[in-house]
């Protein structure tokens, strides 16, 4: 598979403050790639360089084979963008807004089809200004899809959503993936990255501090946790061999006749790994 | 070209749907004309008052539509992220700006016709003595004030303040330049200010083609000053215009 995005040693400063301190990653065609990190880590800066909005100070970047620094029209034909903050002219209807954007592309998708995909068919004749927050995000997504892009950038697509809206956004993103779109997603929600991304780069203070599949990140970072109460006191055992540890524990408990109260065996979530990573790097100079 | 027409269609749709814009930009100069036309007597300096006022209000309309309206539209769209969003589509930026200008020209051309119709029906005002020159003057005025409008939009930072800033510029300028009546009796220093304002010269040009039947190019100095203002606005825009919100 060819890479849809290739970034090497990408650097960017604002007024002497380094937002990106040399990040490198590749996104394979058809992959959902997540950039995960706290606010101010440099996620949006990285994405906006790749979308062609900002010039990089150093390093190489390639988006579908184009240099995003030139933001050529041919590249813009093939990408779809959902920004963190952007609006669509509030006086148009949902369907008109899609038609407007469809007119910019050489080979747009059928507008009604897109409305169906993002679940705005019922709202198609409503003015944009009457939409709820979640519906506006769907509109942003629909407009990003109307040019039938190969590569979609989603910058924090579910920030501010209630849980139900988040679920349905996730389903939409997974549906895009099954259409073969390449997706670059930024998020500060760990469950979102874990659920949607094939691979995740954890970014902090302008650097990528870990990169891999969610399973890899969880797997190589921590052991399994076993918790129970003994005489009312919390016992926590961390082990790489949970089968053996449990066997020994239960054998001992049975032999001595006490109960392992509130026994819990827990795999670390990406959240645990992430918090650990971010803590580890907290000594880093800002 | 197809994209330009496509965009123009939507620009027009959005403009006429916006009640604020339609009233403030389109109706307001007509309203002022109706008002002033009923106040002033038959003649101003031996010329029918309705004609003098009409020439002045063409000027106010051009400044209000092309300078004021355009600056407000661009700042609001920039701060809302609408311009930013457009930049990542294949729509070429110059096509977009050209469309916004064309749409502004359409609105003002229509307004000029409406002013003429109102004038001739209500106050027996004259039709343009040099129609071709008159049409040319309208295009020229929109171009110059649009240049200033884009320049101003590049300097104004917030969407909240843009309307106020624009009106603080447009209304006094229109007053000093004689949009609302003769300035002969104004104190000398006010007339001195008026002497450098672009609207003064635009009204002179309009007066020439509309009432005196002069050629559009009869007054090179007026054309020069008007063009210089437009180019100055454009120069500021080329240096400072951004598609990104000034949020940071």
Short mmCIF file of C-alpha atoms in Angstrom, two decimals:
data_model
loop_
_atom_site.label_atom_id
_atom_site.label_comp_id
_atom_site.label_asym_id
_atom_site.label_seq_id
_atom_site.Cartn_x
_atom_site.Cartn_y
_atom_site.Cartn_z
CA UNK A 1 0.00 0.00 0.00
CA UNK A 2 1.23 3.49 -0.76
CA UNK A 3 1.22 6.15 1.92
CA UNK A 4 -1.44 8.85 1.76
CA UNK A 5 0.51 11.08 4.11
CA UNK A 6 4.23 11.09 4.82
CA UNK A 7 5.72 13.48 7.32
CA UNK A 8 9.37 13.66 8.31
CA UNK A 9 10.86 15.87 10.99
CA UNK A 10 8.05 18.41 10.72
CA UNK A 11 8.78 21.64 12.59
CA UNK A 12 6.79 24.78 13.32
CA UNK A 13 7.23 27.71 15.70
CA UNK A 14 4.96 30.62 16.52
CA UNK A 15 6.83 33.71 17.72
CA UNK A 16 9.75 31.65 18.91
CA UNK A 17 7.57 29.05 20.67
CA UNK A 18 8.03 25.61 19.19
CA UNK A 19 4.64 24.05 18.48
CA UNK A 20 6.10 21.10 16.57
CA UNK A 21 9.61 19.89 17.38
CA UNK A 22 10.22 17.44 14.57
CA UNK A 23 7.45 14.88 14.20
CA UNK A 24 7.49 11.99 11.73
CA UNK A 25 4.79 9.54 10.73
CA UNK A 26 3.18 7.91 7.73
CA UNK A 27 -0.46 7.21 7.07
CA UNK A 28 -1.20 4.29 4.76
CA UNK A 29 -3.97 4.58 2.20
CA UNK A 30 -7.20 3.25 3.67
CA UNK A 31 -6.04 3.62 7.25
CA UNK A 32 -7.59 5.57 10.12
CA UNK A 33 -4.71 7.31 11.85
CA UNK A 34 -5.21 9.09 15.15
CA UNK A 35 -3.20 11.97 16.53
CA UNK A 36 -3.86 11.86 20.24
CA UNK A 37 -2.74 14.40 22.77
CA UNK A 38 -3.77 17.03 25.30
CA UNK A 39 -4.79 20.52 24.25
CA UNK A 40 -1.86 22.55 22.99
CA UNK A 41 0.18 19.47 22.10
CA UNK A 42 0.49 20.51 18.46
CA UNK A 43 -2.21 18.30 16.89
CA UNK A 44 -4.06 21.09 15.12
CA UNK A 45 -0.83 22.72 13.97
CA UNK A 46 0.25 19.44 12.38
CA UNK A 47 -3.10 18.90 10.70
CA UNK A 48 -3.35 22.48 9.44
CA UNK A 49 0.09 22.20 7.84
CA UNK A 50 -1.06 19.07 6.03
CA UNK A 51 -4.35 20.71 4.97
CA UNK A 52 -2.33 23.52 3.40
CA UNK A 53 -3.33 26.25 5.88
CA UNK A 54 0.03 26.85 7.50
CA UNK A 55 3.58 26.80 6.24
CA UNK A 56 6.05 24.53 7.98
CA UNK A 57 9.35 25.86 9.22
CA UNK A 58 11.22 22.65 8.54
CA UNK A 59 10.97 18.99 7.56
CA UNK A 60 9.22 17.21 4.70
CA UNK A 61 5.53 16.64 4.17
CA UNK A 62 3.66 14.88 1.42
CA UNK A 63 -0.12 14.62 1.09
CA UNK A 64 -1.32 12.29 -1.67
CA UNK A 65 2.02 12.96 -3.32
CA UNK A 66 1.69 16.76 -3.16
CA UNK A 67 3.60 19.24 -1.08
CA UNK A 68 0.89 20.74 1.18
CA UNK A 69 2.98 23.92 1.49
CA UNK A 70 1.93 24.79 -2.07
CA UNK A 71 -1.64 23.63 -1.39
CA UNK A 72 -2.16 22.84 -5.09
CA UNK A 73 -5.68 22.74 -6.44
CA UNK A 74 -5.21 19.10 -7.48
CA UNK A 75 -4.59 18.23 -3.83
CA UNK A 76 -7.62 20.22 -2.69
CA UNK A 77 -9.73 18.24 -5.18
CA UNK A 78 -8.87 15.04 -3.34
CA UNK A 79 -9.05 15.97 0.34
CA UNK A 80 -11.97 16.62 2.64
CA UNK A 81 -11.59 18.80 5.71
CA UNK A 82 -13.52 19.10 8.95
CA UNK A 83 -12.09 21.99 10.94
CA UNK A 84 -12.42 22.51 14.66
CA UNK A 85 -14.12 25.87 14.26
CA UNK A 86 -15.69 26.81 10.99
CA UNK A 87 -19.12 27.79 9.88
CA UNK A 88 -21.14 27.48 6.76
CA UNK A 89 -23.12 30.48 5.54
CA UNK A 90 -26.04 30.39 8.00
CA UNK A 91 -28.65 31.58 5.52
CA UNK A 92 -28.38 28.60 3.18
CA UNK A 93 -30.32 25.43 3.71
CA UNK A 94 -28.49 22.21 4.47
CA UNK A 95 -29.03 20.94 0.95
CA UNK A 96 -28.01 24.26 -0.64
CA UNK A 97 -24.79 24.29 1.39
CA UNK A 98 -23.97 20.84 0.03
CA UNK A 99 -24.82 21.96 -3.51
CA UNK A 100 -22.63 25.04 -3.11
CA UNK A 101 -19.60 22.99 -2.10
CA UNK A 102 -20.34 20.24 -4.65
CA UNK A 103 -19.96 22.92 -7.33
CA UNK A 104 -16.30 23.41 -6.40
CA UNK A 105 -15.25 19.87 -7.31
CA UNK A 106 -14.65 18.23 -10.65
CA UNK A 107 -16.35 14.97 -9.67
CA UNK A 108 -18.68 15.57 -6.74
CA UNK A 109 -20.80 12.91 -5.11
CA UNK A 110 -24.55 12.98 -5.37
CA UNK A 111 -25.72 15.50 -2.78
CA UNK A 112 -28.72 13.49 -1.58
CA UNK A 113 -26.52 10.45 -1.14
CA UNK A 114 -24.18 12.46 1.10
CA UNK A 115 -27.13 13.82 3.09
CA UNK A 116 -28.20 10.22 3.65
CA UNK A 117 -24.70 9.20 4.80
CA UNK A 118 -24.45 11.95 7.41
CA UNK A 119 -28.06 11.58 8.49
CA UNK A 120 -29.28 15.02 7.49
CA UNK A 121 -31.91 13.97 4.96
CA UNK A 122 -34.75 15.12 7.21
CA UNK A 123 -33.03 18.44 7.79
CA UNK A 124 -32.13 19.11 4.19
CA UNK A 125 -34.44 22.10 3.78
CA UNK A 126 -33.66 23.63 7.18
CA UNK A 127 -31.53 26.76 7.29
CA UNK A 128 -28.02 26.12 8.57
CA UNK A 129 -28.52 28.61 11.42
CA UNK A 130 -31.37 26.53 12.87
CA UNK A 131 -29.24 23.39 13.31
CA UNK A 132 -28.11 22.08 16.70
CA UNK A 133 -24.42 21.72 17.50
CA UNK A 134 -24.37 18.04 16.60
CA UNK A 135 -26.25 18.65 13.36
CA UNK A 136 -23.76 21.38 12.42
CA UNK A 137 -20.93 18.89 12.86
CA UNK A 138 -22.77 16.51 10.55
CA UNK A 139 -23.08 19.31 8.06
CA UNK A 140 -19.33 19.94 8.31
CA UNK A 141 -18.74 16.28 7.64
CA UNK A 142 -21.21 16.16 4.76
CA UNK A 143 -19.53 19.13 3.13
CA UNK A 144 -16.15 17.48 3.59
CA UNK A 145 -17.48 14.41 1.80
CA UNK A 146 -19.32 16.05 -1.05
CA UNK A 147 -16.18 16.24 -3.22
CA UNK A 148 -15.73 12.47 -2.82
CA UNK A 149 -12.28 12.83 -1.20
CA UNK A 150 -9.74 10.02 -0.83
CA UNK A 151 -8.35 11.53 2.34
CA UNK A 152 -10.42 13.09 5.10
CA UNK A 153 -9.03 15.27 7.91
CA UNK A 154 -11.11 15.32 11.06
CA UNK A 155 -9.93 17.77 13.69
CA UNK A 156 -11.59 16.83 16.98
CA UNK A 157 -14.80 15.74 15.28
CA UNK A 158 -16.75 15.00 18.48
CA UNK A 159 -15.57 17.67 20.91
CA UNK A 160 -18.57 18.96 22.84
CA UNK A 161 -20.86 16.07 21.86
CA UNK A 162 -23.12 14.26 24.26
CA UNK A 163 -22.50 10.50 24.48
CA UNK A 164 -25.28 9.57 22.04
CA UNK A 165 -24.08 12.06 19.43
CA UNK A 166 -20.55 10.79 19.87
CA UNK A 167 -21.63 7.20 19.23
CA UNK A 168 -23.40 8.13 16.05
CA UNK A 169 -20.40 10.19 14.89
CA UNK A 170 -18.19 7.18 15.50
CA UNK A 171 -20.47 5.02 13.41
CA UNK A 172 -20.27 7.55 10.61
CA UNK A 173 -16.48 7.59 10.75
CA UNK A 174 -16.32 3.80 10.74
CA UNK A 175 -18.66 3.83 7.75
CA UNK A 176 -16.23 6.16 5.95
CA UNK A 177 -13.43 3.77 6.70
CA UNK A 178 -15.37 0.91 5.16
CA UNK A 179 -15.71 3.03 2.02
CA UNK A 180 -11.92 2.92 1.79
CA UNK A 181 -11.26 6.52 2.78
CA UNK A 182 -8.03 7.38 4.50
CA UNK A 183 -8.71 9.34 7.66
CA UNK A 184 -6.44 11.49 9.78
CA UNK A 185 -8.18 12.13 13.06
CA UNK A 186 -7.12 14.30 15.96
CA UNK A 187 -8.69 13.85 19.34
CA UNK A 188 -8.04 14.26 23.01
CA UNK A 189 -10.48 11.51 23.81
CA UNK A 190 -8.71 8.23 24.37
CA UNK A 191 -11.74 6.04 23.92
CA UNK A 192 -12.29 7.70 20.57
CA UNK A 193 -8.77 6.91 19.38
CA UNK A 194 -9.01 3.38 20.72
CA UNK A 195 -12.34 2.80 19.03
CA UNK A 196 -11.65 4.37 15.65
CA UNK A 197 -7.96 4.43 14.86
CA UNK A 198 -5.94 1.65 13.29
CA UNK A 199 -2.82 3.36 14.56
CA UNK A 200 -2.29 6.13 17.06
CA UNK A 201 0.50 8.63 17.54
CA UNK A 202 0.54 10.11 21.03
CA UNK A 203 1.74 13.66 20.74
CA UNK A 204 2.82 15.90 23.55
CA UNK A 205 4.55 19.28 23.60
CA UNK A 206 5.27 19.07 19.88
CA UNK A 207 6.76 15.58 19.88
CA UNK A 208 5.43 12.12 19.14
CA UNK A 209 6.11 10.15 22.27
CA UNK A 210 4.58 6.82 21.19
CA UNK A 211 3.28 5.38 17.95
CA UNK A 212 1.52 2.09 17.26
CA UNK A 213 -1.80 0.28 17.16
CA UNK A 214 -3.92 0.84 20.27
CA UNK A 215 -3.28 -2.80 21.23
CA UNK A 216 0.47 -2.34 20.89
CA UNK A 217 0.44 0.78 22.99
CA UNK A 218 -1.52 -0.97 25.71
CA UNK A 219 0.40 -4.22 25.34
CA UNK A 220 3.93 -2.99 25.59
CA UNK A 221 3.32 -0.43 28.23
CA UNK A 222 1.76 -2.16 31.17
CA UNK A 223 0.94 -5.41 32.80
CA UNK A 224 -2.45 -6.76 33.84
CA UNK A 225 -3.83 -5.53 37.12
CA UNK A 226 -5.42 -7.82 39.70
CA UNK A 227 -7.29 -6.19 42.57
CA UNK A 228 -9.12 -7.62 45.56
CA UNK A 229 -9.83 -6.92 49.23
CA UNK A 230 -7.98 -8.82 51.92
CA UNK A 231 -9.18 -8.18 55.46
CA UNK A 232 -10.83 -5.03 54.17
CA UNK A 233 -7.65 -3.74 52.59
CA UNK A 234 -7.15 -3.15 48.89
CA UNK A 235 -4.49 -5.35 47.32
CA UNK A 236 -3.20 -4.59 43.83
CA UNK A 237 -0.97 -6.97 41.93
CA UNK A 238 0.55 -6.08 38.60
CA UNK A 239 1.72 -8.96 36.51
CA UNK A 240 2.72 -9.94 33.00
CA UNK A 241 1.51 -13.51 33.67
CA UNK A 242 -2.05 -13.15 34.90
CA UNK A 243 -2.90 -16.86 34.50
CA UNK A 244 -0.17 -17.97 36.81
CA UNK A 245 -0.75 -15.17 39.29
CA UNK A 246 -4.47 -15.91 39.50
CA UNK A 247 -3.80 -19.59 39.88
CA UNK A 248 -1.49 -18.99 42.81
CA UNK A 249 -3.84 -16.52 44.42
CA UNK A 250 -6.93 -18.69 44.19
CA UNK A 251 -5.02 -21.77 45.30
CA UNK A 252 -3.84 -19.95 48.37
CA UNK A 253 -7.27 -18.55 49.08
CA UNK A 254 -8.89 -21.97 48.78
CA UNK A 255 -6.24 -23.61 50.95
CA UNK A 256 -6.56 -21.05 53.73
CA UNK A 257 -10.31 -20.65 53.32
CA UNK A 258 -10.68 -16.92 52.73
CA UNK A 259 -12.61 -15.15 50.06
CA UNK A 260 -10.98 -12.87 47.44
CA UNK A 261 -13.51 -10.11 47.89
CA UNK A 262 -14.32 -7.81 44.98
CA UNK A 263 -11.85 -9.66 42.77
CA UNK A 264 -11.16 -7.74 39.58
CA UNK A 265 -8.84 -8.48 36.68
CA UNK A 266 -8.28 -5.48 34.49
CA UNK A 267 -6.41 -4.81 31.28
CA UNK A 268 -5.13 -1.25 31.20
CA UNK A 269 -7.07 0.96 28.82
CA UNK A 270 -5.41 3.31 26.41
CA UNK A 271 -6.30 5.96 28.95
CA UNK A 272 -4.06 4.42 31.61
CA UNK A 273 -1.22 4.14 29.13
CA UNK A 274 -1.75 7.65 27.93
CA UNK A 275 -1.88 9.19 31.37
CA UNK A 276 1.25 7.28 32.29
CA UNK A 277 3.01 8.51 29.15
CA UNK A 278 1.95 12.07 29.64
CA UNK A 279 3.07 11.96 33.28
CA UNK A 280 6.39 10.46 32.27
CA UNK A 281 7.03 13.36 29.97
CA UNK A 282 5.83 16.01 32.32
CA UNK A 283 9.39 16.88 33.27
CA UNK A 284 9.89 17.97 29.68
CA UNK A 285 10.63 21.62 29.06
CA UNK A 286 7.57 23.36 27.67
CA UNK B 1 -16.12 30.40 -15.45
CA UNK B 2 -18.76 27.85 -14.51
CA UNK B 3 -17.52 27.91 -10.93
CA UNK B 4 -17.72 31.70 -10.95
CA UNK B 5 -21.34 31.69 -12.04
CA UNK B 6 -22.13 28.94 -9.55
CA UNK B 7 -20.61 30.97 -6.72
CA UNK B 8 -22.28 34.17 -7.93
CA UNK B 9 -25.69 32.52 -7.84
CA UNK B 10 -25.18 31.56 -4.21
CA UNK B 11 -23.68 34.94 -3.27
CA UNK B 12 -26.79 36.64 -4.58
CA UNK B 13 -29.08 34.18 -2.85
CA UNK B 14 -27.32 34.76 0.47
CA UNK B 15 -27.37 38.54 0.07
CA UNK B 16 -31.07 38.82 -0.61
CA UNK B 17 -31.89 36.36 2.15
CA UNK B 18 -30.09 38.46 4.70
CA UNK B 19 -32.64 40.98 5.87
CA UNK B 20 -30.01 43.15 7.61
CA UNK B 21 -27.94 43.44 4.44
CA UNK B 22 -30.89 43.95 2.16
CA UNK B 23 -32.31 46.70 4.36
CA UNK B 24 -29.09 48.39 5.42
CA UNK B 25 -27.34 48.14 2.06
CA UNK B 26 -30.16 48.29 -0.43
CA UNK B 27 -33.14 50.04 1.13
CA UNK B 28 -31.36 52.63 3.29
CA UNK B 29 -30.06 54.88 0.45
CA UNK B 30 -33.52 54.79 -1.15
CA UNK B 31 -35.05 55.77 2.16
CA UNK B 32 -32.61 58.65 2.57
CA UNK B 33 -33.41 59.85 -0.92
CA UNK B 34 -37.12 59.79 -0.23
CA UNK B 35 -36.49 61.75 2.96
CA UNK B 36 -34.04 64.34 1.64
CA UNK B 37 -36.00 64.75 -1.57
CA UNK B 38 -39.00 65.86 0.46
CA UNK B 39 -36.95 68.30 2.56
CA UNK B 40 -34.99 70.25 -0.02
CA UNK B 41 -36.80 72.79 -2.16
CA UNK B 42 -37.05 72.93 -5.90
CA UNK B 43 -33.53 73.92 -6.75
CA UNK B 44 -29.99 73.84 -5.37
CA UNK B 45 -27.74 76.41 -7.08
CA UNK B 46 -30.08 76.58 -10.03
CA UNK B 47 -30.13 72.81 -10.55
CA UNK B 48 -33.19 70.71 -9.67
CA UNK B 49 -32.68 69.55 -6.06
CA UNK B 50 -33.85 66.02 -6.91
CA UNK B 51 -31.00 65.70 -9.42
CA UNK B 52 -28.29 67.06 -7.11
CA UNK B 53 -29.40 64.78 -4.27
CA UNK B 54 -29.59 61.80 -6.60
CA UNK B 55 -25.97 62.32 -7.70
CA UNK B 56 -24.97 62.52 -4.02
CA UNK B 57 -26.89 59.39 -3.10
CA UNK B 58 -25.33 57.40 -5.94
CA UNK B 59 -22.11 58.27 -4.17
CA UNK B 60 -23.36 57.29 -0.75
CA UNK B 61 -24.77 54.06 -2.18
CA UNK B 62 -21.44 53.13 -3.76
CA UNK B 63 -19.51 53.78 -0.55
CA UNK B 64 -22.12 52.02 1.57
CA UNK B 65 -22.44 48.96 -0.66
CA UNK B 66 -18.92 48.44 -1.94
CA UNK B 67 -16.91 49.76 0.99
CA UNK B 68 -19.19 49.20 3.97
CA UNK B 69 -21.07 46.12 2.87
CA UNK B 70 -18.02 44.36 1.53
CA UNK B 71 -15.88 45.06 4.59
CA UNK B 72 -18.62 43.81 6.93
CA UNK B 73 -19.25 40.68 4.86
CA UNK B 74 -15.58 39.77 4.60
CA UNK B 75 -14.77 40.33 8.27
CA UNK B 76 -17.80 38.35 9.45
CA UNK B 77 -17.01 35.50 7.07
CA UNK B 78 -13.36 35.51 8.03
CA UNK B 79 -14.01 35.44 11.78
CA UNK B 80 -16.66 32.73 11.43
CA UNK B 81 -14.14 30.53 9.62
CA UNK B 82 -16.16 30.57 6.40
CA UNK B 83 -13.22 31.91 4.39
CA UNK B 84 -10.84 29.45 6.01
CA UNK B 85 -13.10 26.55 5.12
CA UNK B 86 -13.24 27.67 1.48
CA UNK B 87 -9.45 27.71 1.23
CA UNK B 88 -9.24 23.93 1.46
CA UNK B 89 -11.71 23.42 -1.39
CA UNK B 90 -10.62 23.56 -5.04
CA UNK B 91 -12.36 26.94 -5.45
CA UNK B 92 -9.54 29.28 -6.54
CA UNK B 93 -9.18 32.21 -4.11
CA UNK B 94 -9.18 34.81 -6.86
CA UNK B 95 -12.36 33.36 -8.32
CA UNK B 96 -13.96 33.74 -4.94
CA UNK B 97 -12.89 37.37 -4.52
CA UNK B 98 -13.93 38.19 -8.08
CA UNK B 99 -17.34 36.70 -7.37
CA UNK B 100 -17.79 38.73 -4.22
CA UNK B 101 -16.93 41.87 -6.20
CA UNK B 102 -19.28 40.99 -9.05
CA UNK B 103 -22.07 40.31 -6.61
CA UNK B 104 -21.46 43.70 -4.98
CA UNK B 105 -21.54 45.36 -8.40
CA UNK B 106 -24.84 43.67 -9.21
CA UNK B 107 -26.38 44.89 -5.97
CA UNK B 108 -25.21 48.46 -6.51
CA UNK B 109 -26.21 48.54 -10.19
CA UNK B 110 -29.68 47.46 -9.16
CA UNK B 111 -29.73 50.08 -6.44
CA UNK B 112 -28.72 52.79 -8.94
CA UNK B 113 -31.62 51.79 -11.16
CA UNK B 114 -33.97 51.79 -8.18
CA UNK B 115 -32.77 55.28 -7.20
CA UNK B 116 -33.38 56.51 -10.75
CA UNK B 117 -36.86 55.02 -10.83
CA UNK B 118 -37.72 56.46 -7.42
CA UNK B 119 -36.32 59.84 -8.50
CA UNK B 120 -38.24 60.06 -11.71
CA UNK B 121 -41.51 58.82 -10.17
CA UNK B 122 -41.48 60.80 -6.94
CA UNK B 123 -39.40 63.90 -7.66
CA UNK B 124 -39.34 64.17 -11.43
CA UNK B 125 -35.55 63.66 -11.47
CA UNK B 126 -33.62 63.50 -14.75
CA UNK B 127 -32.34 60.37 -16.46
CA UNK B 128 -28.56 60.16 -17.01
CA UNK B 129 -27.41 62.61 -19.69
CA UNK B 130 -24.58 60.26 -20.65
CA UNK B 131 -25.94 56.77 -19.93
CA UNK B 132 -22.83 54.87 -20.99
CA UNK B 133 -20.60 57.15 -18.97
CA UNK B 134 -22.98 56.78 -16.04
CA UNK B 135 -22.75 52.98 -16.20
CA UNK B 136 -18.97 53.27 -16.43
CA UNK B 137 -18.90 55.54 -13.39
CA UNK B 138 -20.84 52.99 -11.38
CA UNK B 139 -18.39 50.21 -12.24
CA UNK B 140 -15.49 52.52 -11.44
CA UNK B 141 -16.98 53.59 -8.12
CA UNK B 142 -17.67 50.02 -7.04
CA UNK B 143 -14.13 49.01 -8.00
CA UNK B 144 -12.50 51.86 -6.05
CA UNK B 145 -14.66 51.49 -2.94
CA UNK B 146 -14.35 47.71 -3.06
CA UNK B 147 -10.57 48.11 -3.04
CA UNK B 148 -10.95 50.25 0.08
CA UNK B 149 -13.45 47.78 1.52
CA UNK B 150 -11.09 44.81 1.20
CA UNK B 151 -8.31 46.96 2.63
CA UNK B 152 -10.45 47.93 5.63
CA UNK B 153 -11.52 44.31 6.14
CA UNK B 154 -7.85 43.39 6.35
CA UNK B 155 -7.30 45.87 9.17
CA UNK B 156 -10.48 45.35 11.21
CA UNK B 157 -9.95 42.60 13.75
CA UNK B 158 -13.29 41.67 15.20
CA UNK B 159 -16.64 40.78 13.76
CA UNK B 160 -18.43 42.51 16.64
CA UNK B 161 -16.92 45.90 15.91
CA UNK B 162 -16.94 45.91 12.13
CA UNK B 163 -20.39 47.42 11.64
CA UNK B 164 -19.66 50.32 13.97
CA UNK B 165 -16.24 51.02 12.50
CA UNK B 166 -17.60 51.01 8.98
CA UNK B 167 -20.44 53.39 9.78
CA UNK B 168 -18.17 55.76 11.65
CA UNK B 169 -16.25 56.04 8.39
CA UNK B 170 -19.04 55.96 5.81
CA UNK B 171 -21.58 58.33 7.32
CA UNK B 172 -19.28 61.30 8.08
CA UNK B 173 -17.55 60.80 4.74
CA UNK B 174 -20.88 60.87 2.92
CA UNK B 175 -21.95 63.96 4.85
CA UNK B 176 -18.70 65.84 4.13
CA UNK B 177 -18.63 64.80 0.49
CA UNK B 178 -22.07 66.22 -0.15
CA UNK B 179 -24.08 63.02 -0.43
CA UNK B 180 -26.90 64.49 1.64
CA UNK B 181 -26.90 68.06 0.34
CA UNK B 182 -24.60 70.93 -0.62
CA UNK B 183 -21.47 71.55 1.46
CA UNK B 184 -20.88 75.12 0.26
CA UNK B 185 -21.78 76.55 3.67
CA UNK B 186 -19.50 74.14 5.61
CA UNK B 187 -16.55 75.61 7.56
CA UNK B 188 -13.31 75.76 5.59
CA UNK B 189 -11.56 73.01 7.55
CA UNK B 190 -14.39 70.59 6.88
CA UNK B 191 -14.24 71.42 3.20
CA UNK B 192 -10.49 70.83 3.36
CA UNK B 193 -11.10 67.34 4.73
CA UNK B 194 -13.69 66.73 2.03
CA UNK B 195 -11.10 67.68 -0.56
CA UNK B 196 -9.09 64.53 0.08
CA UNK B 197 -11.97 62.07 0.44
CA UNK B 198 -12.57 59.64 -2.43
CA UNK B 199 -16.33 60.10 -2.25
CA UNK B 200 -16.04 63.82 -3.06
CA UNK B 201 -14.37 62.95 -6.34
CA UNK B 202 -16.69 60.08 -7.12
CA UNK B 203 -19.69 62.38 -6.69
CA UNK B 204 -18.00 64.90 -9.01
CA UNK B 205 -17.59 62.21 -11.64
CA UNK B 206 -21.20 61.06 -11.26
CA UNK B 207 -22.39 64.66 -11.42
CA UNK B 208 -20.52 65.12 -14.71
CA UNK B 209 -21.89 62.07 -16.51
CA UNK B 210 -25.36 62.13 -14.95
CA UNK B 211 -26.25 65.81 -15.16
CA UNK B 212 -23.82 67.59 -17.46
CA UNK B 213 -23.57 64.81 -20.04
CA UNK B 214 -19.79 64.95 -19.83
CA UNK B 215 -17.49 62.13 -20.82
CA UNK B 216 -16.47 59.76 -18.03
CA UNK B 217 -12.90 60.95 -18.54
CA UNK B 218 -13.66 64.68 -18.41
CA UNK B 219 -12.01 65.16 -15.02
CA UNK B 220 -8.66 63.35 -14.90
CA UNK B 221 -7.86 64.68 -11.44
CA UNK B 222 -11.04 63.22 -9.95
CA UNK B 223 -10.40 59.89 -11.66
CA UNK B 224 -6.82 59.94 -10.42
CA UNK B 225 -7.71 60.61 -6.77
CA UNK B 226 -10.46 57.97 -6.80
CA UNK B 227 -8.15 55.39 -8.39
CA UNK B 228 -5.36 56.25 -5.95
CA UNK B 229 -7.65 55.53 -2.99
CA UNK B 230 -8.77 52.24 -4.51
CA UNK B 231 -5.21 51.18 -5.20
CA UNK B 232 -4.13 52.18 -1.69
CA UNK B 233 -6.90 49.97 -0.25
CA UNK B 234 -5.84 47.14 -2.50
CA UNK B 235 -2.20 47.53 -1.46
CA UNK B 236 -3.17 47.23 2.21
CA UNK B 237 -5.23 44.15 1.33
CA UNK B 238 -2.38 42.51 -0.55
CA UNK B 239 -0.17 43.00 2.49
CA UNK B 240 -2.59 42.22 5.29
CA UNK B 241 -5.57 40.22 4.02
CA UNK B 242 -5.92 36.79 5.64
CA UNK B 243 -8.32 33.91 5.13
CA UNK B 244 -7.79 32.71 8.67
CA UNK B 245 -9.72 34.07 11.67
CA UNK B 246 -7.74 36.43 13.86
CA UNK B 247 -8.63 34.32 16.89
CA UNK B 248 -5.08 34.05 18.23
#
